[in-house]
């Protein structure tokens, strides 16, 4: 058995496999059919917050509380590169399928942009608070970053590497593991609050949408369905809701 606590929002699917990181500093990959552990990637020194497939599922990149990003070869399970990021990495996104460009969000309030072939970041952005999540829009042109201290989401245009909007609201309070999420078409960004509320903004009008409150405890994860405007939200008490037919 596996005696490890898996954090929320840190897994990624690609075809027949799912990969996740855990508090025991291991990255594991399961085969979806049958549920067996296919590979275990060892090398981090502390809990892992985020894991992503890239390069057509041939590689995995992970970010950890140990202040490193590690790149893994799926076939051999070997750590092929370690990047010292100087701060705990809470989330990351792969900006190209080949994986040469990666952006990571950190405890020190910085977004760091990487070329996987280099040891130092090519660019940094200082945001308003500790970054708990990073989500890439479907078109690959925008980032949404949740910032805990400011309880705000930064909407970033990657063409100019600048925040073009800040989304916040009365009552919104983010936790250590809050995850924001783009809708598939990039028109909406959603995030959960520690009081059980869910907040949604329209990225075109920059206006907040109305979402009724049903959760009774903190909502760390909101994730849109890849095919439409419905989304799922998960609260800390292990209850989840599937939201459909929203008037957005």
Backbone as numpy.savetxt, mean C-alpha at the origin, in Angstrom:
# Nx Ny Nz CAx CAy CAz Cx Cy Cz
3.06 -25.35 11.22 2.24 -24.16 11.22 3.09 -22.92 11.22
2.44 -21.77 11.02 3.13 -20.49 10.96 2.69 -19.65 12.13
3.60 -19.36 13.03 3.28 -18.55 14.19 3.71 -17.12 13.93
2.91 -16.43 13.16 3.23 -15.05 12.81 1.96 -14.28 12.59
2.01 -13.01 12.92 0.85 -12.14 12.72 1.04 -11.38 11.42
0.08 -11.50 10.52 0.17 -10.83 9.23 -0.58 -9.51 9.27
0.11 -8.46 8.86 -0.50 -7.14 8.87 -1.50 -6.96 7.74
-2.26 -5.91 7.82 -3.30 -5.66 6.83 -2.71 -4.96 5.61
-3.26 -5.31 4.44 -2.92 -4.60 3.23 -1.52 -4.81 2.72
-0.85 -5.90 3.11 0.54 -6.06 2.68 0.72 -7.23 1.72
-0.38 -7.74 1.18 -0.21 -8.84 0.24 -0.52 -8.40 -1.18
-0.07 -9.18 -2.12 -0.27 -8.86 -3.52 -0.49 -10.15 -4.30
-1.45 -10.13 -5.20 -1.72 -11.32 -5.99 -1.16 -11.16 -7.40
-0.71 -12.26 -7.98 -0.28 -12.24 -9.37 -0.53 -13.64 -9.92
-1.62 -13.82 -10.66 -1.91 -15.11 -11.24 -2.27 -16.14 -10.20
-1.47 -17.20 -10.10 -1.81 -18.32 -9.22 -1.17 -18.23 -7.85
-0.47 -17.15 -7.54 0.22 -17.05 -6.26 -0.18 -15.79 -5.49
-0.02 -15.84 -4.19 -0.20 -14.67 -3.34 1.02 -14.59 -2.42
1.50 -13.37 -2.19 2.69 -13.17 -1.38 2.36 -12.20 -0.25
2.96 -12.42 0.93 2.70 -11.56 2.07 3.92 -11.53 2.98
4.06 -10.45 3.73 5.11 -10.33 4.73 4.50 -10.42 6.11
5.33 -10.68 7.13 4.79 -10.90 8.47 5.67 -10.28 9.54
5.17 -10.38 10.77 5.90 -9.84 11.92 7.13 -10.65 12.29
7.28 -11.85 11.72 8.46 -12.66 12.02 9.58 -12.42 11.01
9.46 -11.33 10.22 10.49 -10.88 9.28 10.63 -11.77 8.04
9.65 -12.62 7.79 9.70 -13.49 6.61 8.67 -13.04 5.57
9.02 -13.23 4.31 8.07 -13.08 3.21 7.73 -14.49 2.73
6.44 -14.78 2.60 6.02 -16.11 2.15 5.13 -16.00 0.93
5.27 -16.96 0.05 4.45 -17.03 -1.15 3.66 -18.34 -1.14
2.34 -18.20 -1.29 1.46 -19.36 -1.30 0.92 -19.61 -2.71
0.65 -20.86 -2.98 -0.11 -21.21 -4.17 -1.58 -21.10 -3.81
-2.35 -20.34 -4.60 -3.74 -20.10 -4.27 -4.53 -21.40 -4.27
-4.31 -22.23 -5.26 -4.97 -23.53 -5.31 -4.29 -24.47 -4.32
-4.98 -24.86 -3.29 -4.41 -25.77 -2.29 -3.89 -25.06 -1.06
-3.43 -23.81 -1.22 -3.02 -23.02 -0.07 -1.67 -23.38 0.51
-0.82 -24.13 -0.21 0.48 -24.50 0.32 1.49 -23.35 0.18
2.40 -23.27 1.16 3.51 -22.32 1.06 4.49 -22.84 0.02
4.70 -22.04 -1.02 5.61 -22.46 -2.09 7.04 -22.01 -1.81
7.18 -20.79 -1.26 8.52 -20.24 -1.03 8.51 -19.37 0.22
9.66 -19.31 0.89 9.86 -18.41 2.01 11.13 -17.60 1.76
11.02 -16.28 1.86 12.14 -15.39 1.60 12.62 -14.82 2.93
13.86 -15.13 3.30 14.42 -14.72 4.59 15.56 -13.72 4.38
15.62 -12.71 5.25 16.71 -11.73 5.15 16.43 -10.46 5.91
15.16 -10.08 6.04 14.81 -8.89 6.83 15.10 -9.14 8.30
15.32 -8.05 9.04 15.62 -8.14 10.47 14.46 -7.70 11.35
13.34 -7.32 10.74 12.21 -6.86 11.52 10.93 -7.07 10.71
9.79 -6.73 11.29 8.50 -7.00 10.65 8.40 -6.32 9.29
7.61 -6.93 8.43 7.48 -6.49 7.05 6.10 -5.87 6.86
6.08 -4.66 6.32 4.82 -3.94 6.14 4.22 -4.09 4.76
5.05 -4.32 3.74 4.54 -4.26 2.38 5.32 -5.18 1.46
4.61 -5.79 0.51 5.22 -6.71 -0.46 4.50 -6.53 -1.79
5.26 -6.51 -2.88 4.66 -6.41 -4.21 5.39 -7.33 -5.20
4.63 -7.95 -6.09 5.22 -8.62 -7.25 5.60 -7.57 -8.30
6.59 -7.89 -9.12 6.88 -7.08 -10.29 7.65 -7.92 -11.30
8.00 -7.32 -12.43 8.72 -8.01 -13.51 7.99 -9.30 -13.90
6.68 -9.14 -14.19 5.85 -10.26 -14.65 5.89 -11.42 -13.67
5.85 -11.10 -12.38 5.80 -12.06 -11.25 7.10 -12.82 -11.05
8.17 -12.42 -11.75 9.44 -13.11 -11.57 10.22 -12.59 -10.36
9.83 -11.42 -9.86 10.50 -10.85 -8.70 9.50 -10.30 -7.70
9.98 -10.11 -6.46 9.19 -9.55 -5.38 10.02 -8.46 -4.72
9.37 -7.36 -4.32 10.04 -6.31 -3.54 9.29 -6.16 -2.23
10.04 -6.05 -1.13 9.43 -5.95 0.20 10.01 -4.76 0.95
9.19 -4.16 1.82 9.62 -3.04 2.65 9.38 -3.37 4.11
10.33 -3.00 4.97 10.31 -3.47 6.35 10.56 -2.35 7.36
10.24 -2.68 8.61 10.56 -1.81 9.74 12.07 -1.73 9.96
12.84 -2.63 9.33 14.30 -2.60 9.49 14.98 -1.56 8.59
14.17 -0.72 7.94 14.65 0.40 7.13 15.26 -0.03 5.80
14.90 -1.19 5.32 15.41 -1.64 4.02 14.27 -2.03 3.09
14.59 -1.95 1.79 13.81 -2.60 0.75 14.65 -3.77 0.26
14.01 -4.90 0.06 14.73 -6.06 -0.45 14.06 -6.58 -1.71
14.89 -6.89 -2.70 14.43 -7.43 -3.97 14.74 -8.92 -4.00
13.74 -9.72 -4.41 13.86 -11.17 -4.37 13.59 -11.79 -5.73
14.35 -12.83 -6.03 14.08 -13.64 -7.21 13.10 -14.75 -6.83
11.96 -14.81 -7.50 10.91 -15.76 -7.13 11.36 -17.20 -7.33
12.06 -17.47 -8.40 12.43 -18.86 -8.71 13.42 -19.43 -7.69
14.41 -18.65 -7.29 15.44 -19.15 -6.38 15.19 -18.78 -4.91
14.25 -17.86 -4.67 13.97 -17.33 -3.32 15.14 -16.55 -2.74
16.07 -16.13 -3.57 17.26 -15.42 -3.10 17.04 -13.91 -3.08
17.68 -13.26 -2.10 17.69 -11.81 -2.00 18.74 -11.29 -2.99
18.29 -10.65 -4.07 19.22 -10.24 -5.12 19.71 -8.81 -4.94
19.02 -8.04 -4.07 19.49 -6.68 -3.81 18.85 -6.17 -2.53
19.63 -5.42 -1.75 19.13 -4.77 -0.55 19.38 -3.27 -0.67
18.33 -2.48 -0.49 18.43 -1.03 -0.56 18.21 -0.47 0.83
19.14 0.30 1.34 19.03 0.90 2.67 18.29 2.23 2.55
17.05 2.25 3.06 16.15 3.38 2.83 16.18 4.44 3.92
16.90 4.19 5.02 17.13 5.16 6.10 15.91 5.40 7.00
14.79 4.75 6.73 13.62 4.90 7.59 12.69 3.71 7.35
11.91 3.37 8.37 10.96 2.27 8.26 10.04 2.47 7.07
9.92 1.45 6.23 9.10 1.51 5.02 7.72 0.93 5.30
6.69 1.75 5.19 5.33 1.31 5.49 4.56 0.85 4.26
4.95 1.29 3.08 4.29 0.83 1.86 5.15 1.20 0.67
4.87 0.58 -0.48 5.59 0.90 -1.70 4.72 0.60 -2.91
5.12 1.15 -4.04 4.45 0.89 -5.30 5.50 0.73 -6.38
5.21 -0.15 -7.32 6.10 -0.37 -8.46 5.57 0.47 -9.62
6.39 1.39 -10.10 5.93 2.35 -11.09 6.04 1.85 -12.52
6.72 0.73 -12.72 6.79 0.12 -14.04 6.77 -1.38 -13.86
6.18 -2.09 -14.80 6.06 -3.54 -14.68 7.43 -4.20 -14.58
8.43 -3.63 -15.24 9.77 -4.19 -15.18 10.38 -4.01 -13.79
9.85 -3.05 -13.01 10.29 -2.89 -11.63 11.51 -2.01 -11.45
11.97 -1.37 -12.52 13.16 -0.55 -12.37 12.87 0.72 -11.57
11.61 1.15 -11.52 11.23 2.35 -10.78 10.26 1.99 -9.66
10.65 2.32 -8.43 9.88 1.98 -7.24 9.75 3.23 -6.38
8.60 3.43 -5.76 8.43 4.52 -4.80 8.03 3.92 -3.47
8.63 4.41 -2.39 8.37 3.88 -1.06 7.96 5.01 -0.12
7.04 4.70 0.82 6.57 5.67 1.80 7.09 5.30 3.18
7.53 6.30 3.96 8.30 6.01 5.16 7.80 6.72 6.43
8.28 6.19 7.56 7.97 6.72 8.89 8.47 8.15 9.05
9.55 8.51 8.35 10.12 9.85 8.49 9.44 10.89 7.59
8.24 10.55 7.08 7.37 11.44 6.31 7.83 11.63 4.87
8.75 10.81 4.42 9.30 10.99 3.08 8.86 9.90 2.10
8.56 10.36 0.88 8.45 9.45 -0.26 9.83 9.38 -0.90
10.26 8.16 -1.20 11.55 8.01 -1.86 11.35 7.27 -3.19
11.97 7.80 -4.22 11.87 7.22 -5.57 13.18 6.53 -5.88
13.07 5.28 -6.38 14.26 4.45 -6.57 14.32 3.90 -7.99
15.53 3.81 -8.48 15.85 2.92 -9.60 16.48 1.70 -8.96
15.91 0.52 -9.18 16.37 -0.67 -8.47 17.84 -0.98 -8.72
18.42 -0.39 -9.74 19.83 -0.65 -10.05 20.77 0.27 -9.28
20.19 1.24 -8.52 21.00 2.21 -7.79 20.83 2.04 -6.28
21.85 2.43 -5.52 21.81 2.30 -4.06 21.18 3.50 -3.36
21.06 4.62 -4.06 20.50 5.82 -3.45 19.24 6.23 -4.20
18.34 6.91 -3.50 17.09 7.34 -4.13 17.37 8.46 -5.12
16.61 8.46 -6.20 16.78 9.47 -7.22 16.08 10.78 -6.87
15.09 10.67 -5.96 14.30 11.85 -5.61 13.57 11.57 -4.31
13.33 12.61 -3.51 12.56 12.48 -2.28 11.53 13.59 -2.20
10.40 13.30 -1.53 9.38 14.30 -1.25 9.04 14.24 0.23
9.06 15.36 0.91 8.68 15.44 2.31 7.20 15.78 2.39
6.41 14.90 3.02 4.97 15.11 3.15 4.61 15.60 4.55
3.32 15.63 4.86 2.85 16.27 6.09 2.86 15.36 7.32
3.16 14.09 7.14 3.13 13.18 8.28 3.69 11.83 7.90
3.76 10.95 8.90 4.22 9.59 8.65 3.35 8.92 7.59
3.99 8.35 6.59 3.25 7.78 5.46 2.87 6.34 5.79
1.58 6.05 5.76 1.10 4.70 6.08 0.76 3.88 4.85
0.52 4.56 3.71 0.22 3.80 2.49 0.53 4.61 1.26
0.77 3.87 0.18 1.05 4.45 -1.14 0.25 3.63 -2.15
-0.59 4.29 -2.95 -1.36 3.57 -3.96 -1.18 4.25 -5.31
-0.95 3.45 -6.34 -0.73 3.94 -7.70 -2.04 3.85 -8.48
-2.38 4.92 -9.19 -3.59 4.91 -10.00 -3.45 3.92 -11.16
-4.59 3.48 -11.69 -4.56 2.50 -12.77 -3.82 2.97 -14.00
-3.85 4.28 -14.28 -3.15 4.82 -15.44 -1.66 4.99 -15.18
-1.24 4.84 -13.92 0.17 4.96 -13.57 0.69 6.38 -13.48
-0.22 7.37 -13.51 0.22 8.77 -13.53 0.15 9.47 -12.18
-0.57 8.84 -11.22 -0.81 9.52 -9.95 -0.57 8.59 -8.77
-0.21 9.19 -7.63 -0.08 8.47 -6.37 -1.04 9.05 -5.35
-1.57 8.18 -4.51 -2.30 8.61 -3.32 -1.50 8.14 -2.12
-1.22 9.06 -1.19 -0.41 8.74 -0.02 -1.17 9.16 1.24
-1.39 8.23 2.16 -2.04 8.56 3.43 -0.98 8.95 4.45
-1.22 10.09 5.12 -0.28 10.64 6.09 -0.93 10.66 7.47
-0.40 9.89 8.40 -1.04 9.71 9.69 -1.13 10.99 10.52
-0.03 11.69 10.68 0.01 12.85 11.58 -0.95 13.95 11.15
-1.08 14.15 9.85 -1.98 15.18 9.33 -3.38 14.63 9.07
-3.54 13.29 9.16 -4.80 12.64 8.78 -5.29 13.19 7.44
-4.41 13.07 6.45 -4.70 13.62 5.13 -4.15 12.68 4.06
-4.72 12.80 2.87 -4.22 12.07 1.71 -3.63 13.07 0.73
-2.41 12.83 0.32 -1.77 13.64 -0.70 -2.01 12.99 -2.06
-2.50 13.79 -3.01 -2.77 13.36 -4.38 -1.64 13.91 -5.24
-0.79 13.03 -5.73 0.49 13.43 -6.34 0.50 13.12 -7.83
0.90 14.11 -8.62 1.09 13.96 -10.06 2.53 13.53 -10.29
2.73 12.32 -10.79 4.07 11.78 -10.96 4.84 12.44 -12.12
4.13 13.10 -13.01 4.82 13.75 -14.12 5.67 14.90 -13.62
5.17 15.59 -12.58 5.91 16.74 -12.04 6.41 16.47 -10.62
6.07 15.28 -10.09 6.46 14.90 -8.72 6.05 15.96 -7.69
4.78 16.36 -7.78 4.24 17.36 -6.86 2.83 16.97 -6.44
2.48 17.33 -5.20 1.11 17.14 -4.73 0.22 18.19 -5.37
-0.85 17.75 -6.03 -1.76 18.68 -6.69 -3.04 18.88 -5.88
-3.22 18.08 -4.83 -4.37 18.25 -3.95 -4.09 17.54 -2.62
-4.74 18.03 -1.57 -4.70 17.39 -0.26 -6.13 17.12 0.17
-6.43 15.85 0.48 -7.78 15.48 0.89 -7.80 15.24 2.41
-8.66 15.96 3.10 -8.86 15.77 4.52 -10.30 16.09 4.84
-10.73 15.77 6.06 -12.14 15.99 6.41 -12.30 16.00 7.92
-13.32 16.68 8.40 -13.65 16.65 9.82 -13.97 15.22 10.24
-13.35 14.76 11.31 -13.62 13.42 11.81 -12.66 12.37 11.29
-11.89 12.68 10.25 -10.95 11.70 9.71 -9.72 11.61 10.60
-9.44 10.42 11.08 -8.24 10.18 11.87 -7.64 8.85 11.44
-6.38 8.87 11.06 -5.72 7.69 10.54 -4.90 6.98 11.60
-4.80 5.65 11.47 -4.00 4.84 12.37 -2.66 4.48 11.75
-1.89 3.67 12.47 -0.55 3.29 12.01 -0.59 2.48 10.72
-1.71 1.77 10.47 -1.76 0.86 9.32 -2.85 1.25 8.33
-3.29 2.49 8.36 -4.32 2.95 7.43 -3.86 2.81 5.99
-4.74 2.24 5.14 -4.45 2.07 3.71 -5.50 2.81 2.89
-5.05 3.70 2.01 -5.96 4.36 1.08 -5.94 3.62 -0.25
-6.94 3.89 -1.10 -7.07 3.11 -2.32 -7.73 3.92 -3.43
-7.16 3.84 -4.63 -7.76 4.40 -5.84 -8.85 3.46 -6.36
-9.90 4.04 -6.94 -10.81 3.24 -7.75 -10.10 2.85 -9.04
-10.57 1.80 -9.75 -9.85 1.34 -10.95 -9.64 2.41 -12.01
-10.62 3.33 -12.14 -10.48 4.38 -13.15 -9.76 5.61 -12.62
-9.35 5.58 -11.36 -8.62 6.70 -10.78 -9.47 7.89 -10.41
-10.80 7.80 -10.55 -11.66 8.95 -10.29 -11.92 9.16 -8.80
-11.75 8.11 -8.00 -12.04 8.22 -6.58 -10.88 7.68 -5.74
-10.74 8.26 -4.55 -9.81 7.76 -3.54 -10.62 7.52 -2.27
-10.43 6.36 -1.65 -11.15 6.03 -0.42 -10.18 5.71 0.69
-10.60 5.98 1.94 -9.78 5.66 3.11 -10.71 5.48 4.31
-10.29 4.66 5.25 -11.05 4.45 6.47 -10.49 5.26 7.62
-11.32 5.47 8.65 -10.93 6.27 9.82 -10.97 5.41 11.08
-10.29 5.87 12.13 -10.24 5.11 13.38 -11.59 5.08 14.08
-12.54 5.96 13.71 -13.85 5.93 14.34 -14.87 5.09 13.56
-14.41 4.41 12.50 -15.28 3.56 11.72 -15.88 4.21 10.49
-15.62 5.49 10.29 -16.13 6.19 9.11 -15.28 5.85 7.88
-15.88 6.01 6.70 -15.17 5.87 5.43 -15.32 7.16 4.66
-14.21 7.62 4.09 -14.20 8.88 3.35 -13.80 8.61 1.90
-14.52 9.25 0.97 -14.26 9.10 -0.46 -14.22 10.48 -1.09
-13.22 10.71 -1.95 -13.10 11.97 -2.68 -13.07 11.71 -4.18
-13.62 12.64 -4.93 -13.57 12.62 -6.38 -12.30 13.36 -6.81
-11.41 12.67 -7.52 -10.13 13.28 -7.89 -10.27 14.30 -9.02
-11.42 14.30 -9.69 -11.63 15.27 -10.78 -12.24 16.57 -10.26
-13.23 16.44 -9.39 -13.87 17.64 -8.84 -13.22 18.08 -7.53
-12.41 17.17 -6.92 -11.75 17.38 -5.63 -12.75 17.52 -4.47
-13.98 17.05 -4.70 -15.01 17.13 -3.67 -15.17 15.80 -2.94
-15.61 15.90 -1.69 -15.86 14.70 -0.87 -17.23 14.13 -1.19
-17.29 12.80 -1.30 -18.55 12.11 -1.53 -19.14 11.66 -0.19
-20.43 11.41 -0.17 -21.11 10.98 1.05 -21.17 9.46 1.10
-20.63 8.88 2.19 -20.68 7.44 2.41 -21.31 7.20 3.79
-22.40 6.43 3.87 -23.02 6.18 5.18 -22.08 5.38 6.10
-22.24 5.58 7.41 -21.39 4.89 8.38 -22.06 3.62 8.88
-21.36 2.49 8.76 -21.86 1.20 9.26 -20.87 0.54 10.22
-19.59 0.84 10.09 -18.58 0.22 10.95 -18.68 0.79 12.37
-18.29 -0.03 13.34 -18.32 0.40 14.75 -16.93 0.47 15.37
-15.89 0.10 14.61 -14.52 0.22 15.09 -13.62 0.68 13.94
-12.35 0.89 14.24 -11.41 1.46 13.27 -11.38 0.65 11.97
-11.27 1.38 10.85 -11.22 0.76 9.52 -9.84 1.02 8.92
-8.91 0.06 9.01 -7.58 0.31 8.46 -7.47 0.08 6.95
-8.40 -0.70 6.38 -8.26 -1.10 4.98 -9.56 -0.84 4.20
-9.41 -0.14 3.08 -10.48 -0.01 2.09 -9.86 -0.35 0.74
-10.52 -1.23 -0.01 -9.96 -1.66 -1.29 -11.05 -1.75 -2.34
-10.82 -1.09 -3.47 -11.80 -1.10 -4.56 -11.76 -2.41 -5.32
-12.92 -2.82 -5.83 -12.99 -3.97 -6.73 -12.30 -3.59 -8.04
-11.48 -4.47 -8.61 -10.72 -4.11 -9.82 -11.57 -3.89 -11.07
-12.85 -4.27 -11.02 -13.68 -4.17 -12.21 -14.78 -3.11 -12.12
-14.88 -2.38 -11.00 -15.98 -1.43 -10.94 -15.91 -0.48 -9.78
-17.07 0.09 -9.41 -17.12 1.13 -8.40 -17.46 0.61 -7.01
-17.56 -0.67 -6.82 -17.78 -1.22 -5.48 -16.44 -1.37 -4.77
-16.49 -1.40 -3.42 -15.26 -1.62 -2.67 -15.57 -2.36 -1.39
-14.53 -2.91 -0.78 -14.64 -3.63 0.48 -13.90 -2.86 1.56
-14.46 -2.87 2.77 -13.80 -2.21 3.90 -13.73 -3.19 5.06
-12.62 -3.18 5.76 -12.36 -4.12 6.85 -12.10 -3.35 8.14
-12.79 -3.74 9.21 -12.57 -3.08 10.49 -11.77 -3.97 11.43
-11.25 -3.36 12.50 -10.36 -4.07 13.41 -11.03 -5.22 14.14
-12.34 -5.15 14.30 -13.06 -6.22 14.99 -13.34 -7.41 14.08
-12.69 -7.43 12.90 -12.75 -8.53 11.94 -14.08 -8.60 11.19
-14.79 -7.50 11.14 -16.01 -7.40 10.35 -15.69 -6.65 9.06
-16.30 -7.06 7.95 -16.09 -6.33 6.71 -17.42 -6.04 6.03
-17.42 -4.99 5.21 -18.58 -4.62 4.42 -18.18 -4.54 2.96
-19.10 -4.94 2.07 -18.93 -4.76 0.64 -19.91 -3.68 0.22
-19.38 -2.63 -0.36 -20.17 -1.45 -0.72 -20.49 -1.48 -2.21
-21.75 -1.48 -2.55 -22.18 -1.47 -3.96 -23.27 -0.42 -4.12
-23.53 -0.10 -5.36 -24.61 0.85 -5.71 -24.47 2.18 -4.98
-23.24 2.62 -4.80 -23.03 3.94 -4.20 -23.34 5.03 -5.23
-23.91 6.08 -4.79 -24.27 7.18 -5.68 -23.07 8.11 -5.84
-22.07 7.63 -6.59 -20.86 8.42 -6.79 -20.84 9.01 -8.19
